[in-house]
Amino acid sequence: MTSLSCITSSISVTSSQSSSTPLFASVSGNPHYFLNFSSSSRSKRGGFKCSYAAGSGVKDDSRVGTIDVVADVKAERQIVVLGGSGFVGSAICKAAVSKGIEVISLSRSGRPSYSEPWVDQVNWVTGDVFYANWDEVLVGATAVVSTIGGFGSEEQMQRINGEANVVAIHSAKEYGIPKFILISVHDYNLPSFMLSTGYFTGKRKAEAELLSKYPNSGVVLRPGFIYGKRKIDGYEIPLELIGEPLEKFLSAVQNFTKPLNTLPASDLVLAPPLSVNDLAFAAINAVTDDDFFGVFTIDQIKEAASSIKA
């Protein structure tokens, strides 16, 4: 068996499923091959031709062969969505896929039961943030988006909205993830006794931890009521039938309602609803724009979404 060694050669492989960033590598073997690259999340297949140094005495050979190479093929952007199978999380996963971003979802329910084309392009990992195998989800990621949150008893809300997000923030920082986006909640002008409940104190605890650990790259998105098509136990609940008309109405009369914004709890009625798609694309804007960081209100979220949706 005769083998030919490339004196100087490189390979440029582009994934059709994610980034257009090429992978370069040195190889030995016949001058023409089809090359299979496999990583933990996907396989790559590409063609290459060896270029030989002048005077090497090696002639080009048109023979075609196939070899398999195990390699880490890193997308230009790879995000981890915590709670990716939920209402907001799935919208973020879908938006990321539409922008060619590689996505890993970590959630207790794993892969969603419904079938849509984008679902097959997400790496669905089943797990709990408190007991996660972070090597499986964080290695190679360029950003983490957390949609973790929920209601329950005081203790449960503190744990879900606060402690779970704090654990995720610490883990992302330890793994050197450069950016973290937290889906929080609108700063309602509620009475202090309502803001002291576990839901709000948990969210604010997570915000404070994020801005402390990621002062120049942490993103806090504060939506109010979020509407869209929400799937629960296989049934689709069209929240947009309520949210979309209300959003349009409040936007039309906001100049008249602004003086009322200082009244206690007025935001419960006057804070405009937000489309889940707008929230998702604002999160993707945060992922792709290194200058995007800080705390964002409902209006700022809409603005951020509009600049990237097209």
PDB file of C-alpha atoms in Angstrom:
ATOM      1  CA  MET A   1       0.000   0.000   0.000  1.00  0.00           C
ATOM      2  CA  THR A   2       1.427   3.362  -1.050  1.00  0.00           C
ATOM      3  CA  SER A   3       0.725   6.579   0.841  1.00  0.00           C
ATOM      4  CA  LEU A   4       1.506  10.101  -0.255  1.00  0.00           C
ATOM      5  CA  SER A   5       2.188  12.853   2.258  1.00  0.00           C
ATOM      6  CA  CYS A   6       1.126  16.419   1.620  1.00  0.00           C
ATOM      7  CA  ILE A   7       4.028  18.785   2.184  1.00  0.00           C
ATOM      8  CA  THR A   8       1.664  21.715   2.683  1.00  0.00           C
ATOM      9  CA  SER A   9      -2.072  21.376   2.543  1.00  0.00           C
ATOM     10  CA  SER A  10      -5.131  22.868   4.136  1.00  0.00           C
ATOM     11  CA  ILE A  11      -8.813  22.161   4.140  1.00  0.00           C
ATOM     12  CA  SER A  12     -11.656  24.636   4.111  1.00  0.00           C
ATOM     13  CA  VAL A  13     -14.968  23.073   5.123  1.00  0.00           C
ATOM     14  CA  THR A  14     -18.233  24.947   5.403  1.00  0.00           C
ATOM     15  CA  SER A  15     -21.182  23.508   7.323  1.00  0.00           C
ATOM     16  CA  SER A  16     -24.477  23.806   5.503  1.00  0.00           C
ATOM     17  CA  GLN A  17     -26.328  23.759   8.840  1.00  0.00           C
ATOM     18  CA  SER A  18     -24.597  26.449  10.813  1.00  0.00           C
ATOM     19  CA  SER A  19     -21.825  28.996  10.423  1.00  0.00           C
ATOM     20  CA  SER A  20     -19.963  29.769   7.215  1.00  0.00           C
ATOM     21  CA  THR A  21     -16.712  29.921   9.166  1.00  0.00           C
ATOM     22  CA  PRO A  22     -14.221  27.516   7.545  1.00  0.00           C
ATOM     23  CA  LEU A  23     -12.235  24.873   9.385  1.00  0.00           C
ATOM     24  CA  PHE A  24      -8.559  24.596   8.514  1.00  0.00           C
ATOM     25  CA  ALA A  25      -6.510  21.451   9.111  1.00  0.00           C
ATOM     26  CA  SER A  26      -3.373  19.653   7.903  1.00  0.00           C
ATOM     27  CA  VAL A  27      -3.685  16.137   6.532  1.00  0.00           C
ATOM     28  CA  SER A  28      -1.739  13.300   4.947  1.00  0.00           C
ATOM     29  CA  GLY A  29      -2.951  10.981   2.208  1.00  0.00           C
ATOM     30  CA  ASN A  30      -4.008  10.956  -1.415  1.00  0.00           C
ATOM     31  CA  PRO A  31      -4.423  14.314  -3.143  1.00  0.00           C
ATOM     32  CA  HIS A  32      -8.202  14.096  -3.583  1.00  0.00           C
ATOM     33  CA  TYR A  33     -10.653  13.011  -0.892  1.00  0.00           C
ATOM     34  CA  PHE A  34     -14.089  13.515   0.444  1.00  0.00           C
ATOM     35  CA  LEU A  35     -13.635  14.233   4.118  1.00  0.00           C
ATOM     36  CA  ASN A  36     -16.095  13.509   6.907  1.00  0.00           C
ATOM     37  CA  PHE A  37     -15.794  15.713   9.976  1.00  0.00           C
ATOM     38  CA  SER A  38     -17.754  14.688  13.039  1.00  0.00           C
ATOM     39  CA  SER A  39     -18.229  16.601  16.246  1.00  0.00           C
ATOM     40  CA  SER A  40     -20.336  16.002  19.321  1.00  0.00           C
ATOM     41  CA  SER A  41     -23.331  17.712  17.774  1.00  0.00           C
ATOM     42  CA  ARG A  42     -23.158  17.238  14.020  1.00  0.00           C
ATOM     43  CA  SER A  43     -21.165  15.802  11.089  1.00  0.00           C
ATOM     44  CA  LYS A  44     -19.383  17.748   8.389  1.00  0.00           C
ATOM     45  CA  ARG A  45     -18.615  16.565   4.853  1.00  0.00           C
ATOM     46  CA  GLY A  46     -16.433  18.453   2.427  1.00  0.00           C
ATOM     47  CA  GLY A  47     -13.949  18.124  -0.406  1.00  0.00           C
ATOM     48  CA  PHE A  48     -10.309  19.193  -0.532  1.00  0.00           C
ATOM     49  CA  LYS A  49      -7.215  19.014  -2.685  1.00  0.00           C
ATOM     50  CA  CYS A  50      -3.628  18.797  -1.458  1.00  0.00           C
ATOM     51  CA  SER A  51      -1.176  21.446  -2.625  1.00  0.00           C
ATOM     52  CA  TYR A  52       2.393  20.220  -2.801  1.00  0.00           C
ATOM     53  CA  ALA A  53       5.534  22.232  -2.298  1.00  0.00           C
ATOM     54  CA  ALA A  54       7.560  22.907  -5.413  1.00  0.00           C
ATOM     55  CA  GLY A  55      10.321  20.395  -5.949  1.00  0.00           C
ATOM     56  CA  SER A  56       8.699  17.725  -3.815  1.00  0.00           C
ATOM     57  CA  GLY A  57       8.621  15.345  -6.762  1.00  0.00           C
ATOM     58  CA  VAL A  58       5.024  14.382  -6.005  1.00  0.00           C
ATOM     59  CA  LYS A  59       2.527  14.495  -8.854  1.00  0.00           C
ATOM     60  CA  ASP A  60      -1.160  15.255  -8.562  1.00  0.00           C
ATOM     61  CA  ASP A  61      -3.372  12.188  -8.472  1.00  0.00           C
ATOM     62  CA  SER A  62      -7.034  12.305  -9.477  1.00  0.00           C
ATOM     63  CA  ARG A  63      -7.966   9.277  -7.391  1.00  0.00           C
ATOM     64  CA  VAL A  64     -10.837   9.866  -4.991  1.00  0.00           C
ATOM     65  CA  GLY A  65     -11.031   8.395  -1.521  1.00  0.00           C
ATOM     66  CA  THR A  66     -12.945   8.861   1.714  1.00  0.00           C
ATOM     67  CA  ILE A  67     -11.551   9.313   5.200  1.00  0.00           C
ATOM     68  CA  ASP A  68     -13.170  10.143   8.520  1.00  0.00           C
ATOM     69  CA  VAL A  69     -11.655  12.727  10.809  1.00  0.00           C
ATOM     70  CA  VAL A  70     -12.921  13.467  14.301  1.00  0.00           C
ATOM     71  CA  ALA A  71     -12.631  17.190  14.915  1.00  0.00           C
ATOM     72  CA  ASP A  72     -14.180  19.930  16.951  1.00  0.00           C
ATOM     73  CA  VAL A  73     -16.094  22.031  14.443  1.00  0.00           C
ATOM     74  CA  LYS A  74     -17.011  25.249  16.193  1.00  0.00           C
ATOM     75  CA  ALA A  75     -19.733  27.455  14.823  1.00  0.00           C
ATOM     76  CA  GLU A  76     -19.160  31.192  14.781  1.00  0.00           C
ATOM     77  CA  ARG A  77     -21.991  31.488  17.301  1.00  0.00           C
ATOM     78  CA  GLN A  78     -23.189  28.708  19.560  1.00  0.00           C
ATOM     79  CA  ILE A  79     -25.725  29.444  22.256  1.00  0.00           C
ATOM     80  CA  VAL A  80     -27.135  27.517  25.165  1.00  0.00           C
ATOM     81  CA  VAL A  81     -30.798  28.201  25.932  1.00  0.00           C
ATOM     82  CA  LEU A  82     -31.809  27.261  29.467  1.00  0.00           C
ATOM     83  CA  GLY A  83     -35.470  26.275  29.448  1.00  0.00           C
ATOM     84  CA  GLY A  84     -35.354  25.967  25.664  1.00  0.00           C
ATOM     85  CA  SER A  85     -38.440  23.769  25.388  1.00  0.00           C
ATOM     86  CA  GLY A  86     -40.698  26.303  27.127  1.00  0.00           C
ATOM     87  CA  PHE A  87     -42.852  29.065  25.662  1.00  0.00           C
ATOM     88  CA  VAL A  88     -40.147  31.752  25.535  1.00  0.00           C
ATOM     89  CA  GLY A  89     -37.220  29.363  25.249  1.00  0.00           C
ATOM     90  CA  SER A  90     -38.556  27.589  22.167  1.00  0.00           C
ATOM     91  CA  ALA A  91     -39.147  30.936  20.448  1.00  0.00           C
ATOM     92  CA  ILE A  92     -35.519  31.871  21.131  1.00  0.00           C
ATOM     93  CA  CYS A  93     -34.293  28.519  19.795  1.00  0.00           C
ATOM     94  CA  LYS A  94     -36.375  28.976  16.642  1.00  0.00           C
ATOM     95  CA  ALA A  95     -35.119  32.544  16.100  1.00  0.00           C
ATOM     96  CA  ALA A  96     -31.513  31.444  16.611  1.00  0.00           C
ATOM     97  CA  VAL A  97     -31.855  28.640  14.064  1.00  0.00           C
ATOM     98  CA  SER A  98     -33.321  31.116  11.555  1.00  0.00           C
ATOM     99  CA  LYS A  99     -30.143  33.196  11.928  1.00  0.00           C
ATOM    100  CA  GLY A 100     -27.818  30.234  11.412  1.00  0.00           C
ATOM    101  CA  ILE A 101     -26.795  29.990  15.061  1.00  0.00           C
ATOM    102  CA  GLU A 102     -26.029  26.597  16.558  1.00  0.00           C
ATOM    103  CA  VAL A 103     -28.317  25.920  19.528  1.00  0.00           C
ATOM    104  CA  ILE A 104     -28.190  23.657  22.560  1.00  0.00           C
ATOM    105  CA  SER A 105     -31.247  23.571  24.822  1.00  0.00           C
ATOM    106  CA  LEU A 106     -31.112  22.425  28.437  1.00  0.00           C
ATOM    107  CA  SER A 107     -34.456  21.771  30.092  1.00  0.00           C
ATOM    108  CA  ARG A 108     -36.084  19.217  32.342  1.00  0.00           C
ATOM    109  CA  SER A 109     -38.521  18.178  29.619  1.00  0.00           C
ATOM    110  CA  GLY A 110     -35.945  17.868  26.838  1.00  0.00           C
ATOM    111  CA  ARG A 111     -37.112  17.780  23.238  1.00  0.00           C
ATOM    112  CA  PRO A 112     -40.616  19.223  22.713  1.00  0.00           C
ATOM    113  CA  SER A 113     -43.362  16.865  21.576  1.00  0.00           C
ATOM    114  CA  TYR A 114     -44.463  18.915  18.567  1.00  0.00           C
ATOM    115  CA  SER A 115     -42.731  18.601  15.204  1.00  0.00           C
ATOM    116  CA  GLU A 116     -41.503  21.609  13.254  1.00  0.00           C
ATOM    117  CA  PRO A 117     -38.520  21.788  10.865  1.00  0.00           C
ATOM    118  CA  TRP A 118     -36.379  23.942  13.169  1.00  0.00           C
ATOM    119  CA  VAL A 119     -36.765  21.486  16.069  1.00  0.00           C
ATOM    120  CA  ASP A 120     -34.464  18.986  14.353  1.00  0.00           C
ATOM    121  CA  GLN A 121     -31.691  21.596  14.200  1.00  0.00           C
ATOM    122  CA  VAL A 122     -31.495  22.039  17.987  1.00  0.00           C
ATOM    123  CA  ASN A 123     -29.474  19.787  20.282  1.00  0.00           C
ATOM    124  CA  TRP A 124     -32.010  18.987  23.021  1.00  0.00           C
ATOM    125  CA  VAL A 125     -30.437  18.030  26.343  1.00  0.00           C
ATOM    126  CA  THR A 126     -32.591  16.833  29.230  1.00  0.00           C
ATOM    127  CA  GLY A 127     -31.395  18.025  32.618  1.00  0.00           C
ATOM    128  CA  ASP A 128     -31.843  20.207  35.675  1.00  0.00           C
ATOM    129  CA  VAL A 129     -29.738  23.339  36.068  1.00  0.00           C
ATOM    130  CA  PHE A 130     -28.930  22.354  39.661  1.00  0.00           C
ATOM    131  CA  TYR A 131     -27.499  18.989  38.593  1.00  0.00           C
ATOM    132  CA  ALA A 132     -26.449  19.674  35.013  1.00  0.00           C
ATOM    133  CA  ASN A 133     -23.440  18.138  33.315  1.00  0.00           C
ATOM    134  CA  TRP A 134     -22.082  21.479  32.177  1.00  0.00           C
ATOM    135  CA  ASP A 135     -19.348  19.847  30.102  1.00  0.00           C
ATOM    136  CA  GLU A 136     -22.122  18.556  27.878  1.00  0.00           C
ATOM    137  CA  VAL A 137     -23.725  21.929  27.226  1.00  0.00           C
ATOM    138  CA  LEU A 138     -21.327  24.812  27.910  1.00  0.00           C
ATOM    139  CA  VAL A 139     -18.080  23.764  26.238  1.00  0.00           C
ATOM    140  CA  GLY A 140     -17.718  25.789  23.037  1.00  0.00           C
ATOM    141  CA  ALA A 141     -20.674  28.085  23.717  1.00  0.00           C
ATOM    142  CA  THR A 142     -20.394  31.795  22.986  1.00  0.00           C
ATOM    143  CA  ALA A 143     -23.476  32.832  24.977  1.00  0.00           C
ATOM    144  CA  VAL A 144     -26.078  31.554  27.425  1.00  0.00           C
ATOM    145  CA  VAL A 145     -29.718  32.670  27.373  1.00  0.00           C
ATOM    146  CA  SER A 146     -31.714  31.846  30.491  1.00  0.00           C
ATOM    147  CA  THR A 147     -35.497  31.718  30.364  1.00  0.00           C
ATOM    148  CA  ILE A 148     -35.730  29.992  33.750  1.00  0.00           C
ATOM    149  CA  GLY A 149     -38.607  31.253  35.871  1.00  0.00           C
ATOM    150  CA  GLY A 150     -41.949  30.313  37.306  1.00  0.00           C
ATOM    151  CA  PHE A 151     -44.516  30.551  40.072  1.00  0.00           C
ATOM    152  CA  GLY A 152     -45.270  28.515  43.164  1.00  0.00           C
ATOM    153  CA  SER A 153     -44.710  28.865  46.887  1.00  0.00           C
ATOM    154  CA  GLU A 154     -42.386  31.568  48.201  1.00  0.00           C
ATOM    155  CA  GLU A 155     -39.592  29.039  48.567  1.00  0.00           C
ATOM    156  CA  GLN A 156     -40.157  27.620  45.095  1.00  0.00           C
ATOM    157  CA  MET A 157     -40.180  31.054  43.460  1.00  0.00           C
ATOM    158  CA  GLN A 158     -36.954  32.051  45.200  1.00  0.00           C
ATOM    159  CA  ARG A 159     -35.340  28.826  44.035  1.00  0.00           C
ATOM    160  CA  ILE A 160     -36.604  28.903  40.441  1.00  0.00           C
ATOM    161  CA  ASN A 161     -36.312  32.611  39.668  1.00  0.00           C
ATOM    162  CA  GLY A 162     -33.298  33.381  41.817  1.00  0.00           C
ATOM    163  CA  GLU A 163     -31.104  30.459  42.835  1.00  0.00           C
ATOM    164  CA  ALA A 164     -31.407  28.515  39.572  1.00  0.00           C
ATOM    165  CA  ASN A 165     -30.319  31.522  37.536  1.00  0.00           C
ATOM    166  CA  VAL A 166     -27.486  32.313  39.952  1.00  0.00           C
ATOM    167  CA  VAL A 167     -26.184  28.748  39.561  1.00  0.00           C
ATOM    168  CA  ALA A 168     -26.335  29.117  35.774  1.00  0.00           C
ATOM    169  CA  ILE A 169     -24.535  32.472  35.857  1.00  0.00           C
ATOM    170  CA  HIS A 170     -21.742  31.099  38.051  1.00  0.00           C
ATOM    171  CA  SER A 171     -21.344  28.035  35.828  1.00  0.00           C
ATOM    172  CA  ALA A 172     -21.215  30.108  32.643  1.00  0.00           C
ATOM    173  CA  LYS A 173     -18.590  32.378  34.175  1.00  0.00           C
ATOM    174  CA  GLU A 174     -16.477  29.418  35.300  1.00  0.00           C
ATOM    175  CA  TYR A 175     -16.556  27.997  31.771  1.00  0.00           C
ATOM    176  CA  GLY A 176     -15.491  31.309  30.285  1.00  0.00           C
ATOM    177  CA  ILE A 177     -18.717  31.987  28.400  1.00  0.00           C
ATOM    178  CA  PRO A 178     -18.352  35.614  27.248  1.00  0.00           C
ATOM    179  CA  LYS A 179     -22.037  36.590  27.330  1.00  0.00           C
ATOM    180  CA  PHE A 180     -25.134  35.852  29.397  1.00  0.00           C
ATOM    181  CA  ILE A 181     -28.684  36.997  28.619  1.00  0.00           C
ATOM    182  CA  LEU A 182     -31.341  36.798  31.328  1.00  0.00           C
ATOM    183  CA  ILE A 183     -35.063  36.956  30.614  1.00  0.00           C
ATOM    184  CA  SER A 184     -36.381  38.803  33.662  1.00  0.00           C
ATOM    185  CA  VAL A 185     -39.574  40.772  34.308  1.00  0.00           C
ATOM    186  CA  HIS A 186     -40.790  44.334  33.800  1.00  0.00           C
ATOM    187  CA  ASP A 187     -40.085  46.744  36.639  1.00  0.00           C
ATOM    188  CA  TYR A 188     -43.722  47.164  37.638  1.00  0.00           C
ATOM    189  CA  ASN A 189     -44.451  50.072  39.967  1.00  0.00           C
ATOM    190  CA  LEU A 190     -46.081  47.760  42.474  1.00  0.00           C
ATOM    191  CA  PRO A 191     -46.428  48.359  46.209  1.00  0.00           C
ATOM    192  CA  SER A 192     -43.395  47.179  48.171  1.00  0.00           C
ATOM    193  CA  PHE A 193     -45.263  44.292  49.792  1.00  0.00           C
ATOM    194  CA  MET A 194     -45.949  42.839  46.326  1.00  0.00           C
ATOM    195  CA  LEU A 195     -42.394  43.374  45.089  1.00  0.00           C
ATOM    196  CA  SER A 196     -41.112  41.495  48.132  1.00  0.00           C
ATOM    197  CA  THR A 197     -42.654  38.224  46.959  1.00  0.00           C
ATOM    198  CA  GLY A 198     -40.378  35.386  45.888  1.00  0.00           C
ATOM    199  CA  TYR A 199     -41.047  35.912  42.191  1.00  0.00           C
ATOM    200  CA  PHE A 200     -39.758  39.483  42.046  1.00  0.00           C
ATOM    201  CA  THR A 201     -37.022  39.149  44.674  1.00  0.00           C
ATOM    202  CA  GLY A 202     -35.770  36.025  42.908  1.00  0.00           C
ATOM    203  CA  LYS A 203     -35.630  37.811  39.559  1.00  0.00           C
ATOM    204  CA  ARG A 204     -33.847  40.835  41.021  1.00  0.00           C
ATOM    205  CA  LYS A 205     -31.350  38.591  42.823  1.00  0.00           C
ATOM    206  CA  ALA A 206     -30.505  36.956  39.501  1.00  0.00           C
ATOM    207  CA  GLU A 207     -30.204  40.346  37.801  1.00  0.00           C
ATOM    208  CA  ALA A 208     -27.815  41.642  40.455  1.00  0.00           C
ATOM    209  CA  GLU A 209     -25.648  38.535  40.188  1.00  0.00           C
ATOM    210  CA  LEU A 210     -25.546  38.755  36.409  1.00  0.00           C
ATOM    211  CA  LEU A 211     -24.579  42.427  36.315  1.00  0.00           C
ATOM    212  CA  SER A 212     -21.913  41.734  38.937  1.00  0.00           C
ATOM    213  CA  LYS A 213     -20.370  38.791  37.071  1.00  0.00           C
ATOM    214  CA  TYR A 214     -20.901  40.257  33.577  1.00  0.00           C
ATOM    215  CA  PRO A 215     -20.719  44.054  33.993  1.00  0.00           C
ATOM    216  CA  ASN A 216     -19.777  44.687  30.346  1.00  0.00           C
ATOM    217  CA  SER A 217     -21.587  41.869  28.570  1.00  0.00           C
ATOM    218  CA  GLY A 218     -24.535  40.834  30.724  1.00  0.00           C
ATOM    219  CA  VAL A 219     -27.998  41.482  29.293  1.00  0.00           C
ATOM    220  CA  VAL A 220     -31.238  41.741  31.261  1.00  0.00           C
ATOM    221  CA  LEU A 221     -34.437  41.780  29.205  1.00  0.00           C
ATOM    222  CA  ARG A 222     -37.497  42.931  31.176  1.00  0.00           C
ATOM    223  CA  PRO A 223     -40.716  42.047  29.334  1.00  0.00           C
ATOM    224  CA  GLY A 224     -44.205  42.434  30.720  1.00  0.00           C
ATOM    225  CA  PHE A 225     -47.059  40.216  29.565  1.00  0.00           C
ATOM    226  CA  ILE A 226     -45.749  37.994  26.749  1.00  0.00           C
ATOM    227  CA  TYR A 227     -48.137  36.806  24.068  1.00  0.00           C
ATOM    228  CA  GLY A 228     -47.902  34.323  21.223  1.00  0.00           C
ATOM    229  CA  LYS A 229     -48.992  30.785  20.417  1.00  0.00           C
ATOM    230  CA  ARG A 230     -48.353  28.842  23.598  1.00  0.00           C
ATOM    231  CA  LYS A 231     -48.466  25.051  23.557  1.00  0.00           C
ATOM    232  CA  ILE A 232     -49.584  23.297  26.749  1.00  0.00           C
ATOM    233  CA  ASP A 233     -50.028  19.513  26.808  1.00  0.00           C
ATOM    234  CA  GLY A 234     -50.334  19.449  23.034  1.00  0.00           C
ATOM    235  CA  TYR A 235     -52.949  22.209  22.914  1.00  0.00           C
ATOM    236  CA  GLU A 236     -52.224  25.582  21.365  1.00  0.00           C
ATOM    237  CA  ILE A 237     -53.368  28.628  23.338  1.00  0.00           C
ATOM    238  CA  PRO A 238     -53.511  31.727  21.079  1.00  0.00           C
ATOM    239  CA  LEU A 239     -52.459  34.404  23.566  1.00  0.00           C
ATOM    240  CA  GLU A 240     -51.958  36.815  20.672  1.00  0.00           C
ATOM    241  CA  LEU A 241     -55.740  37.170  20.375  1.00  0.00           C
ATOM    242  CA  ILE A 242     -55.553  39.153  23.602  1.00  0.00           C
ATOM    243  CA  GLY A 243     -52.015  40.490  23.607  1.00  0.00           C
ATOM    244  CA  GLU A 244     -51.685  41.846  20.084  1.00  0.00           C
ATOM    245  CA  PRO A 245     -54.803  44.091  20.071  1.00  0.00           C
ATOM    246  CA  LEU A 246     -53.956  45.301  23.577  1.00  0.00           C
ATOM    247  CA  GLU A 247     -50.407  46.145  22.526  1.00  0.00           C
ATOM    248  CA  LYS A 248     -51.663  48.162  19.558  1.00  0.00           C
ATOM    249  CA  PHE A 249     -54.237  49.977  21.673  1.00  0.00           C
ATOM    250  CA  LEU A 250     -51.776  50.935  24.425  1.00  0.00           C
ATOM    251  CA  SER A 251     -49.227  52.079  21.848  1.00  0.00           C
ATOM    252  CA  ALA A 252     -51.848  54.322  20.251  1.00  0.00           C
ATOM    253  CA  VAL A 253     -52.845  55.984  23.533  1.00  0.00           C
ATOM    254  CA  GLN A 254     -49.469  56.042  25.307  1.00  0.00           C
ATOM    255  CA  ASN A 255     -49.166  59.834  25.047  1.00  0.00           C
ATOM    256  CA  PHE A 256     -52.379  60.148  27.032  1.00  0.00           C
ATOM    257  CA  THR A 257     -51.549  57.454  29.589  1.00  0.00           C
ATOM    258  CA  LYS A 258     -47.986  58.552  30.417  1.00  0.00           C
ATOM    259  CA  PRO A 259     -49.128  60.867  33.261  1.00  0.00           C
ATOM    260  CA  LEU A 260     -50.732  57.818  34.890  1.00  0.00           C
ATOM    261  CA  ASN A 261     -47.515  55.786  34.936  1.00  0.00           C
ATOM    262  CA  THR A 262     -46.535  57.153  38.344  1.00  0.00           C
ATOM    263  CA  LEU A 263     -49.669  55.819  39.999  1.00  0.00           C
ATOM    264  CA  PRO A 264     -49.091  52.698  42.119  1.00  0.00           C
ATOM    265  CA  ALA A 265     -49.641  49.464  40.178  1.00  0.00           C
ATOM    266  CA  SER A 266     -50.703  51.369  37.048  1.00  0.00           C
ATOM    267  CA  ASP A 267     -48.238  49.296  35.012  1.00  0.00           C
ATOM    268  CA  LEU A 268     -50.379  46.230  35.564  1.00  0.00           C
ATOM    269  CA  VAL A 269     -52.802  47.823  33.114  1.00  0.00           C
ATOM    270  CA  LEU A 270     -50.638  50.241  31.125  1.00  0.00           C
ATOM    271  CA  ALA A 271     -47.453  48.248  30.471  1.00  0.00           C
ATOM    272  CA  PRO A 272     -47.786  47.100  26.846  1.00  0.00           C
ATOM    273  CA  PRO A 273     -47.747  43.362  26.089  1.00  0.00           C
ATOM    274  CA  LEU A 274     -44.811  41.991  24.127  1.00  0.00           C
ATOM    275  CA  SER A 275     -44.769  39.455  21.321  1.00  0.00           C
ATOM    276  CA  VAL A 276     -42.754  36.347  22.176  1.00  0.00           C
ATOM    277  CA  ASN A 277     -41.117  36.686  18.757  1.00  0.00           C
ATOM    278  CA  ASP A 278     -39.958  40.220  19.562  1.00  0.00           C
ATOM    279  CA  LEU A 279     -38.494  38.986  22.827  1.00  0.00           C
ATOM    280  CA  ALA A 280     -36.760  36.114  21.029  1.00  0.00           C
ATOM    281  CA  PHE A 281     -35.185  38.301  18.357  1.00  0.00           C
ATOM    282  CA  ALA A 282     -34.079  40.850  20.947  1.00  0.00           C
ATOM    283  CA  ALA A 283     -32.263  38.005  22.709  1.00  0.00           C
ATOM    284  CA  ILE A 284     -30.624  37.000  19.421  1.00  0.00           C
ATOM    285  CA  ASN A 285     -29.601  40.615  18.852  1.00  0.00           C
ATOM    286  CA  ALA A 286     -27.927  40.487  22.261  1.00  0.00           C
ATOM    287  CA  VAL A 287     -26.133  37.283  21.279  1.00  0.00           C
ATOM    288  CA  THR A 288     -24.747  38.675  18.020  1.00  0.00           C
ATOM    289  CA  ASP A 289     -23.947  42.258  19.068  1.00  0.00           C
ATOM    290  CA  ASP A 290     -20.968  42.562  21.409  1.00  0.00           C
ATOM    291  CA  ASP A 291     -21.957  46.150  22.248  1.00  0.00           C
ATOM    292  CA  PHE A 292     -25.398  45.041  23.430  1.00  0.00           C
ATOM    293  CA  PHE A 293     -25.443  44.856  27.230  1.00  0.00           C
ATOM    294  CA  GLY A 294     -27.265  46.271  30.237  1.00  0.00           C
ATOM    295  CA  VAL A 295     -30.929  46.376  31.294  1.00  0.00           C
ATOM    296  CA  PHE A 296     -33.610  46.708  28.598  1.00  0.00           C
ATOM    297  CA  THR A 297     -37.202  47.874  29.008  1.00  0.00           C
ATOM    298  CA  ILE A 298     -40.206  46.750  26.967  1.00  0.00           C
ATOM    299  CA  ASP A 299     -39.797  49.538  24.392  1.00  0.00           C
ATOM    300  CA  GLN A 300     -36.060  48.884  24.112  1.00  0.00           C
ATOM    301  CA  ILE A 301     -36.716  45.171  23.598  1.00  0.00           C
ATOM    302  CA  LYS A 302     -39.064  45.980  20.698  1.00  0.00           C
ATOM    303  CA  GLU A 303     -36.473  48.285  19.166  1.00  0.00           C
ATOM    304  CA  ALA A 304     -33.748  45.653  19.485  1.00  0.00           C
ATOM    305  CA  ALA A 305     -35.986  43.063  17.838  1.00  0.00           C
ATOM    306  CA  SER A 306     -36.943  45.284  14.907  1.00  0.00           C
ATOM    307  CA  SER A 307     -33.298  45.803  13.963  1.00  0.00           C
ATOM    308  CA  ILE A 308     -32.633  42.089  13.455  1.00  0.00           C
ATOM    309  CA  LYS A 309     -35.952  40.502  12.409  1.00  0.00           C
ATOM    310  CA  ALA A 310     -35.698  41.482   8.754  1.00  0.00           C
TER     311      ALA A 310
END
